[in-house]
Coordinates of C-alpha atoms in Angstrom, one line a residue:
M12 CA 0.0 0.0 0.0
H13 CA 1.2 3.5 -0.8
L14 CA 0.6 6.0 2.0
R15 CA -0.6 9.2 0.4
T16 CA -1.1 11.5 3.3
K17 CA 0.1 14.9 4.5
F18 CA 3.9 14.7 4.7
I19 CA 5.2 15.7 8.1
T20 CA 8.2 18.0 8.3
L21 CA 8.2 21.2 10.2
T22 CA 4.6 21.5 11.1
S23 CA 2.7 24.6 11.8
T24 CA 2.5 23.6 15.4
L25 CA 6.3 23.9 15.6
I26 CA 6.2 27.1 13.7
L27 CA 3.7 28.5 16.2
S28 CA 6.0 27.4 19.1
S29 CA 9.0 29.0 17.6
L30 CA 7.3 32.3 16.6
A31 CA 4.7 32.9 19.2
F32 CA 5.6 31.2 22.5
A33 CA 9.1 32.3 23.3
D34 CA 9.1 34.1 26.6
T35 CA 11.1 37.0 25.2
P36 CA 12.2 37.7 21.6
P37 CA 15.8 36.7 21.1
A38 CA 18.1 39.4 19.9
L39 CA 19.2 39.3 16.3
L40 CA 22.7 38.1 15.6
Q41 CA 25.4 40.5 14.7
K42 CA 25.9 40.9 10.9
P43 CA 28.8 38.9 9.4
G44 CA 31.1 40.5 6.8
V45 CA 29.7 40.6 3.2
T46 CA 30.8 41.6 -0.2
H47 CA 27.3 42.4 -1.7
A48 CA 24.6 44.7 -0.5
Q49 CA 21.1 45.9 -1.2
N50 CA 19.9 49.4 -0.3
T51 CA 16.6 49.6 1.6
T52 CA 14.8 52.6 3.1
I53 CA 12.7 52.2 6.3
K54 CA 10.9 55.2 7.8
G55 CA 13.3 57.6 6.1
K56 CA 16.4 55.9 7.3
H57 CA 18.9 54.6 4.7
L58 CA 20.0 51.1 5.6
I59 CA 22.2 48.5 4.0
N60 CA 20.6 45.0 3.8
E61 CA 23.5 42.8 2.9
I62 CA 23.1 39.8 0.6
V63 CA 24.5 36.7 2.3
A64 CA 23.6 34.1 -0.3
I65 CA 22.3 33.8 -3.9
V66 CA 20.0 30.9 -4.9
N67 CA 19.6 30.8 -8.6
D68 CA 18.3 34.3 -9.3
Q69 CA 17.1 35.0 -5.8
A70 CA 19.0 36.7 -3.0
I71 CA 18.9 35.8 0.7
T72 CA 19.6 38.9 2.8
L73 CA 21.0 39.3 6.3
D74 CA 17.6 40.5 7.5
Q75 CA 16.0 37.2 6.3
L76 CA 18.8 35.2 7.9
N77 CA 18.5 37.1 11.2
I78 CA 14.7 36.5 11.3
E79 CA 15.1 32.8 10.7
V80 CA 17.9 32.6 13.3
A81 CA 15.6 34.3 15.8
K82 CA 12.8 31.8 15.2
T83 CA 15.2 28.9 15.6
K84 CA 16.8 30.3 18.7
A85 CA 13.3 30.9 20.2
Q86 CA 12.4 27.3 19.4
L87 CA 15.7 26.0 21.0
D88 CA 15.2 28.2 24.1
S89 CA 11.8 26.7 24.7
N90 CA 13.4 23.2 24.9
P91 CA 15.3 22.7 28.1
N92 CA 17.1 19.7 26.7
A93 CA 18.3 21.4 23.5
Q94 CA 22.0 22.0 22.9
I95 CA 22.3 25.6 21.5
P96 CA 25.3 26.0 19.2
D97 CA 27.4 29.2 19.2
N98 CA 26.1 32.1 17.1
L99 CA 28.2 31.5 14.0
T100 CA 27.4 27.8 13.9
L101 CA 23.7 28.5 14.3
Q102 CA 23.9 31.1 11.5
R103 CA 25.6 28.6 9.2
Q104 CA 23.0 25.9 10.0
V105 CA 20.0 28.2 9.6
L106 CA 21.4 29.5 6.3
Q107 CA 21.6 26.0 4.9
Q108 CA 17.9 25.5 5.9
L109 CA 17.0 28.8 4.3
I110 CA 18.8 27.9 1.1
N111 CA 17.0 24.5 0.9
Q112 CA 13.6 26.2 1.6
T113 CA 14.3 28.8 -1.1
I114 CA 15.1 26.1 -3.6
A115 CA 12.0 24.1 -2.7
L116 CA 9.7 27.2 -3.0
Q117 CA 11.3 28.0 -6.4
M118 CA 10.6 24.4 -7.5
A119 CA 7.0 24.5 -6.2
K120 CA 6.4 27.7 -8.2
R121 CA 7.7 26.1 -11.4
Q122 CA 5.4 23.1 -10.8
G123 CA 2.4 25.3 -10.1
I124 CA 2.0 24.2 -6.5
S125 CA 0.1 26.6 -4.3
V126 CA -2.1 26.7 -1.3
T127 CA -5.3 28.7 -0.8
D128 CA -6.0 31.2 1.9
D129 CA -8.6 28.8 3.3
E130 CA -5.9 26.1 3.7
V131 CA -3.6 28.5 5.5
N132 CA -6.4 29.7 7.7
N133 CA -7.5 26.2 8.5
S134 CA -4.0 25.3 9.5
I135 CA -3.7 28.3 11.8
T136 CA -7.1 27.4 13.3
E137 CA -6.0 23.9 14.0
V138 CA -2.8 25.2 15.7
T139 CA -4.7 27.7 17.9
A140 CA -7.2 25.0 18.9
Q141 CA -4.4 22.6 19.8
N142 CA -2.8 25.3 21.9
G143 CA -6.1 26.4 23.5
I144 CA -5.9 30.1 22.4
T145 CA -7.8 32.4 20.1
L146 CA -6.6 34.0 17.0
A147 CA -6.5 37.3 18.8
Q148 CA -4.3 35.8 21.5
L149 CA -2.0 34.4 18.9
K150 CA -1.6 37.8 17.4
Q151 CA -0.8 39.3 20.8
K152 CA 1.9 36.6 21.4
L153 CA 3.4 37.3 18.0
K154 CA 3.5 41.0 18.7
A155 CA 5.2 40.4 22.1
S156 CA 7.9 38.5 20.1
N157 CA 8.3 41.5 17.8
L158 CA 6.8 39.5 14.9
D159 CA 3.8 40.6 12.9
Y160 CA 1.0 38.3 11.9
S161 CA 1.7 38.7 8.2
T162 CA 5.1 37.2 8.7
Y163 CA 3.7 34.3 10.6
Y164 CA 1.0 33.8 8.0
Q165 CA 3.6 33.7 5.2
T166 CA 5.7 31.2 7.1
V167 CA 2.8 28.9 7.5
K168 CA 1.9 29.3 3.8
D169 CA 5.4 28.6 2.7
Q170 CA 5.6 25.5 4.8
L171 CA 2.3 24.1 3.5
I172 CA 3.6 24.6 -0.1
I173 CA 6.8 22.8 0.7
N174 CA 4.8 20.0 2.4
K175 CA 2.8 19.6 -0.9
L176 CA 6.0 19.5 -2.9
Q177 CA 7.6 17.0 -0.6
Q178 CA 4.5 14.8 -0.7
R179 CA 4.5 14.9 -4.5
A180 CA 8.2 14.1 -4.7
V181 CA 8.5 11.5 -2.0
A182 CA 5.2 9.9 -1.1
G183 CA 4.9 7.7 -4.2
K184 CA 8.4 6.3 -3.6
V185 CA 7.7 5.0 -0.1
Y186 CA 6.0 1.6 0.1
I187 CA 4.7 0.4 3.4
S188 CA 3.7 -3.3 3.3
P189 CA 0.8 -4.7 5.3
T190 CA 3.3 -7.0 7.1
E191 CA 5.3 -4.0 8.2
V192 CA 2.2 -2.3 9.6
D193 CA 1.2 -5.5 11.5
K194 CA 4.6 -5.9 13.0
Y195 CA 4.7 -2.2 14.1
I196 CA 1.3 -2.5 15.7
K197 CA 2.3 -5.7 17.6
K198 CA 5.5 -4.2 18.8
H199 CA 4.3 -0.7 19.8
F200 CA 0.7 -1.3 20.8
S201 CA 0.4 -4.9 21.9
D202 CA 3.2 -5.6 24.2
N203 CA 1.9 -6.4 27.7
Q204 CA -1.6 -5.5 26.6
T205 CA -3.0 -7.7 23.8
E206 CA -3.4 -11.4 24.8
Y207 CA -3.0 -14.2 22.3
L208 CA -4.6 -17.6 22.2
V209 CA -1.9 -19.8 20.8
N210 CA -2.0 -23.6 20.0
N211 CA 1.1 -25.7 19.2
I212 CA 2.1 -29.1 17.8
V213 CA 5.5 -30.4 18.7
L214 CA 7.1 -33.2 16.7
S215 CA 10.3 -34.6 18.3
L216 CA 13.5 -35.0 16.4
P217 CA 16.0 -37.8 17.3
D218 CA 19.2 -36.9 19.2
N219 CA 21.8 -35.4 17.0
P220 CA 19.4 -35.4 14.0
T221 CA 20.8 -35.5 10.5
T222 CA 19.6 -33.2 7.7
E223 CA 17.6 -36.1 6.4
D224 CA 16.0 -36.6 9.8
Q225 CA 14.9 -33.0 9.9
Q226 CA 13.5 -33.0 6.4
K227 CA 11.5 -36.1 7.2
V228 CA 9.8 -34.6 10.2
I229 CA 9.3 -31.2 8.5
A230 CA 7.6 -33.1 5.6
Q231 CA 5.3 -34.7 8.2
A232 CA 4.6 -31.3 9.7
K233 CA 3.7 -29.9 6.3
E234 CA 1.3 -32.8 5.7
I235 CA -0.4 -32.1 9.0
I236 CA -0.8 -28.4 8.1
R237 CA -2.2 -29.4 4.7
S238 CA -4.8 -31.6 6.3
I239 CA -5.9 -28.8 8.7
K240 CA -6.1 -26.2 5.8
D241 CA -8.1 -28.7 3.7
K242 CA -10.5 -29.1 6.7
K243 CA -9.8 -32.8 6.9
T244 CA -9.0 -32.3 10.6
T245 CA -8.8 -29.5 13.1
F246 CA -5.7 -28.1 14.7
A247 CA -6.9 -29.4 18.1
D248 CA -7.5 -32.9 16.8
A249 CA -4.2 -32.9 15.0
A250 CA -2.4 -31.9 18.2
K251 CA -4.1 -34.6 20.1
K252 CA -3.1 -37.2 17.5
Y253 CA 0.5 -36.1 16.6
S254 CA 1.9 -33.7 19.1
Q255 CA 4.5 -35.0 21.6
A256 CA 4.2 -31.9 23.9
G257 CA 2.7 -32.1 27.4
N258 CA -0.4 -30.1 26.3
A259 CA -1.4 -32.5 23.4
S260 CA -4.4 -33.8 25.3
S261 CA -5.8 -30.2 25.5
G262 CA -5.5 -29.8 21.7
G263 CA -2.1 -28.0 22.0
S264 CA -3.6 -25.0 23.8
L265 CA -1.2 -22.6 25.6
D266 CA -4.1 -20.6 26.9
W267 CA -4.4 -16.8 26.7
K268 CA -1.1 -15.1 27.2
T269 CA 0.5 -11.7 26.4
L270 CA 3.3 -11.7 24.0
N271 CA 6.1 -11.5 26.6
K272 CA 4.5 -14.4 28.5
L273 CA 4.6 -16.8 25.5
P274 CA 7.6 -19.1 25.1
S275 CA 10.4 -17.0 23.5
I276 CA 10.6 -19.4 20.6
Y277 CA 7.1 -18.5 19.6
Q278 CA 7.1 -14.7 20.0
N279 CA 8.5 -13.7 16.6
E280 CA 6.2 -16.3 14.9
V281 CA 3.1 -15.0 16.6
E282 CA 4.0 -11.4 15.6
A283 CA 4.0 -12.5 12.0
L284 CA 0.6 -14.2 12.2
Q285 CA -3.0 -13.0 11.8
N286 CA -5.9 -14.5 13.8
G287 CA -6.6 -18.0 12.4
Q288 CA -3.3 -18.4 10.7
I289 CA -0.9 -21.3 11.1
S290 CA 2.9 -20.9 10.9
A291 CA 5.2 -22.8 8.6
P292 CA 7.1 -25.6 10.4
F293 CA 10.2 -24.4 12.2
I294 CA 12.9 -26.1 14.3
A295 CA 13.4 -25.0 17.9
N296 CA 14.4 -26.7 21.2
G297 CA 15.3 -29.9 19.3
S298 CA 11.8 -30.4 17.8
V299 CA 9.8 -29.3 14.8
Q300 CA 7.2 -26.8 15.9
I301 CA 3.9 -25.7 14.4
I302 CA 1.8 -23.0 16.0
E303 CA -1.6 -21.5 15.4
L304 CA -2.7 -18.1 16.4
A305 CA -6.3 -18.9 17.2
D306 CA -7.4 -15.5 18.4
S307 CA -6.3 -12.3 20.1
K308 CA -8.0 -9.7 22.3
T309 CA -7.1 -6.3 23.7
P310 CA -8.3 -5.1 27.1
E311 CA -10.7 -2.1 27.3
S312 CA -8.0 0.0 28.9
A313 CA -5.8 -0.4 25.9
K314 CA -8.5 0.5 23.3
H315 CA -8.9 3.8 21.5
F316 CA -12.4 5.3 21.3
V317 CA -13.5 8.2 19.1
E318 CA -16.7 10.2 19.5
Q319 CA -18.8 10.0 16.3
Y320 CA -21.7 12.1 15.2
H321 CA -24.6 11.3 12.9
V322 CA -25.0 14.5 11.0
Q323 CA -27.1 15.9 8.1
Q324 CA -26.2 19.1 6.3
I325 CA -27.3 21.5 3.6
V326 CA -24.5 23.4 1.8
I327 CA -24.8 26.5 -0.3
N328 CA -21.5 27.3 -2.1
T329 CA -20.5 30.8 -3.0
S330 CA -19.3 31.7 -6.5
P331 CA -18.8 34.7 -8.7
V332 CA -22.5 35.1 -8.9
V333 CA -23.5 33.8 -5.4
T334 CA -22.2 36.1 -2.6
D335 CA -21.8 35.3 1.1
N336 CA -25.0 37.2 1.7
D337 CA -26.8 35.3 -1.0
A338 CA -25.8 32.0 0.4
K339 CA -26.8 33.0 4.0
A340 CA -30.2 34.4 2.8
K341 CA -31.0 31.1 1.0
L342 CA -30.2 29.1 4.1
M343 CA -32.4 31.5 6.2
R344 CA -35.3 30.7 3.8
I345 CA -34.6 27.0 4.2
L346 CA -34.6 27.4 8.0
T347 CA -38.1 29.0 7.7
A348 CA -39.2 26.1 5.6
L349 CA -38.0 23.7 8.3
D350 CA -39.9 25.7 10.9
N351 CA -43.0 25.1 8.7
H352 CA -42.4 21.4 9.0
Q353 CA -40.8 20.7 5.6
S354 CA -38.5 17.7 5.6
F355 CA -34.7 18.4 6.0
S356 CA -34.1 15.5 3.6
D357 CA -36.3 16.9 0.9
L358 CA -34.8 20.4 1.3
A359 CA -31.3 19.1 1.1
K360 CA -32.1 17.1 -2.1
A361 CA -33.6 20.2 -3.7
N362 CA -31.1 22.8 -2.6
S363 CA -27.8 21.4 -1.2
D364 CA -24.5 21.8 -3.1
A365 CA -22.8 19.0 -1.2
L366 CA -22.0 16.6 -4.1
D367 CA -21.4 13.6 -1.8
N368 CA -24.6 13.6 0.1
A369 CA -27.3 15.9 -1.4
D370 CA -28.9 13.0 -3.2
S371 CA -29.2 11.1 0.2
G372 CA -30.9 14.1 1.8
G373 CA -27.8 15.6 3.2
D374 CA -27.0 12.6 5.4
M375 CA -23.3 12.5 6.2
G376 CA -23.6 9.2 8.2
W377 CA -21.5 8.6 11.2
I378 CA -18.4 10.9 11.1
S379 CA -15.5 11.7 13.4
L380 CA -14.5 15.3 14.0
N381 CA -10.8 14.8 13.2
A382 CA -11.7 14.1 9.6
Q383 CA -13.7 17.4 9.1
P384 CA -12.6 21.0 8.4
P385 CA -12.1 22.8 11.7
A386 CA -15.1 25.1 11.3
L387 CA -17.4 22.2 10.6
A388 CA -15.9 20.2 13.5
Q389 CA -16.4 23.1 15.9
A390 CA -20.0 23.6 14.8
I391 CA -20.8 19.9 15.2
K392 CA -19.3 19.8 18.6
A393 CA -21.2 22.8 19.7
A394 CA -24.5 21.7 18.2
K395 CA -27.5 20.5 20.3
L396 CA -28.9 17.1 19.4
K397 CA -31.8 17.3 16.9
K398 CA -31.6 21.1 16.7
V399 CA -30.8 22.7 13.3
S400 CA -27.8 25.1 13.6
A401 CA -27.6 28.7 12.4
P402 CA -25.8 29.2 9.1
F403 CA -22.0 29.1 9.3
K404 CA -19.2 29.3 6.8
V405 CA -16.9 26.4 5.9
N406 CA -14.2 27.1 3.2
N407 CA -16.1 28.4 0.1
G408 CA -19.6 27.7 1.3
W409 CA -22.2 28.2 3.9
Q410 CA -24.2 25.5 5.6
I411 CA -26.6 24.4 8.3
I412 CA -26.4 21.1 10.1
E413 CA -28.4 18.9 12.4
V414 CA -26.7 16.4 14.7
L415 CA -29.1 13.4 14.9
A416 CA -27.1 11.3 17.4
K417 CA -23.7 10.7 18.8
R418 CA -21.8 7.7 20.1
K419 CA -18.4 6.5 21.3
Q420 CA -16.9 4.1 18.7
D421 CA -14.1 1.6 19.2
D422 CA -11.6 2.8 16.7
T423 CA -8.6 0.9 18.0
A424 CA -7.8 -1.0 14.8
N425 CA -8.0 2.1 12.6
Y426 CA -6.1 4.2 15.1
Q427 CA -3.3 1.8 15.5
K428 CA -3.1 1.3 11.7
E429 CA -3.0 5.0 11.0
Q430 CA -0.3 5.6 13.7
A431 CA 1.8 2.7 12.4
M432 CA 1.5 3.8 8.8
M433 CA 2.4 7.4 9.7
A434 CA 5.4 6.4 11.8
L435 CA 6.7 3.9 9.2
F436 CA 6.1 6.4 6.4
N437 CA 8.0 9.2 8.1
E438 CA 10.8 6.8 9.1
N439 CA 11.2 5.4 5.6
A440 CA 10.7 8.8 3.9
Q441 CA 13.6 10.4 5.6
Q442 CA 16.2 8.8 3.3
A443 CA 14.1 9.4 0.2
L444 CA 13.6 13.0 1.3
K445 CA 17.3 13.5 1.9
T446 CA 18.1 12.1 -1.5
W447 CA 15.5 14.3 -3.2
M448 CA 16.8 17.4 -1.4
L449 CA 20.3 16.7 -2.4
S450 CA 19.2 16.3 -6.1
L451 CA 17.4 19.7 -5.8
R452 CA 20.5 21.3 -4.3
D453 CA 22.8 19.8 -7.0
S454 CA 20.6 21.2 -9.8
A455 CA 20.5 24.7 -8.3
Y456 CA 23.0 27.6 -8.4
V457 CA 24.0 28.4 -4.9
E458 CA 26.6 31.0 -3.9
I459 CA 27.2 31.9 -0.2
V460 CA 28.5 35.5 -0.5
D461 CA 29.8 35.7 3.0
Q462 CA 32.6 33.2 3.2
N463 CA 32.3 33.1 7.0
L464 CA 28.9 31.4 6.6
N465 CA 30.2 28.5 4.6
L466 CA 30.0 25.2 6.4
P467 CA 33.4 24.0 7.6
E468 CA 35.0 21.4 5.5
A469 CA 34.8 17.9 6.9

């Protein structure tokens, strides 16, 4: 399976932390020596804004470098375990990052990659929600750090563009197999939690067995497995008939055990099996072993639940000929019709612009908030059961909703799979991303004007 999802690099959460949550704004670093300069005028004062690097036909100035250094230093200052390098080393490192970012943005522009204002605003909304602050409070924190909101907005926008570029370049090259996902889940989510019902068949080998002896008993084991798979016998009956282990009379059952309580010779085999599967024969402890993973179970305390909502909606999209006021006015007329006992379903079929559910009367089915745009998720969470909401805007449209019911749903399997795929993707993508970035860098013209800012030779 290919994991096509939002590629995680420097997220907007990290950007927010570095820009807005430093206790005090770090001082800008002293300028290094340069050989090129740009003239700028600010509030009537003539200043020299030195060029520190050139990337293709684009200059990186000392002001840009100082701003990025300030962000990075604020981020490092907020982490008590971070090792902060000396000023020159930090300048050199940040300049390299700034060069890579500039190259990536230039490439994204050539490929026509962009993000909408709605995407940026949604990203910022998610970040403020995660940090428990309002947009106004965010702006206040930025101001306290001597950073304006427009700078923050552009930083988020640039990073979203780079994320899209990276996803396009890397995501299709990273393959995550179902076996890798299963192994990750069992290693990171199941240890000391999930219990396994394992059955075994043990076929003894003679003392000091020859290769021929081993092959003979393995062939017997394969024949037993074939009989079980062909439903000529059950695993339990085969264990009673053929197994030479002490639990043969109980059908080879090892009872319910967590992974770390199973015999060590079985642990890796169990991790590779799905419920109902039988292992290939393998030799361990002087015998030929066969195991069956009959079942597995996870205790309630280890499960992941999500709140789901059964929602119906009516959406009116804006367009060059349908203004915000037009969309709201149409929804107000629909609300009046609902008050006059017209059916929500019939009104949705007749009026809604939601392509995926208008034909079904606006029924969105059971949904989770984390899969919805922030504005819609917030409205659903705030809604009263079986009460139609007031009109509200989501992206390029206005809508009304009614929450018909809500429930807690066991989402453990999906949650673990998503977490495993994301972790494995990010882990495997790092090398692909590094290779991709090196190829971008090799194809670009880069000149570091200030020789002091060159990385030291290895």
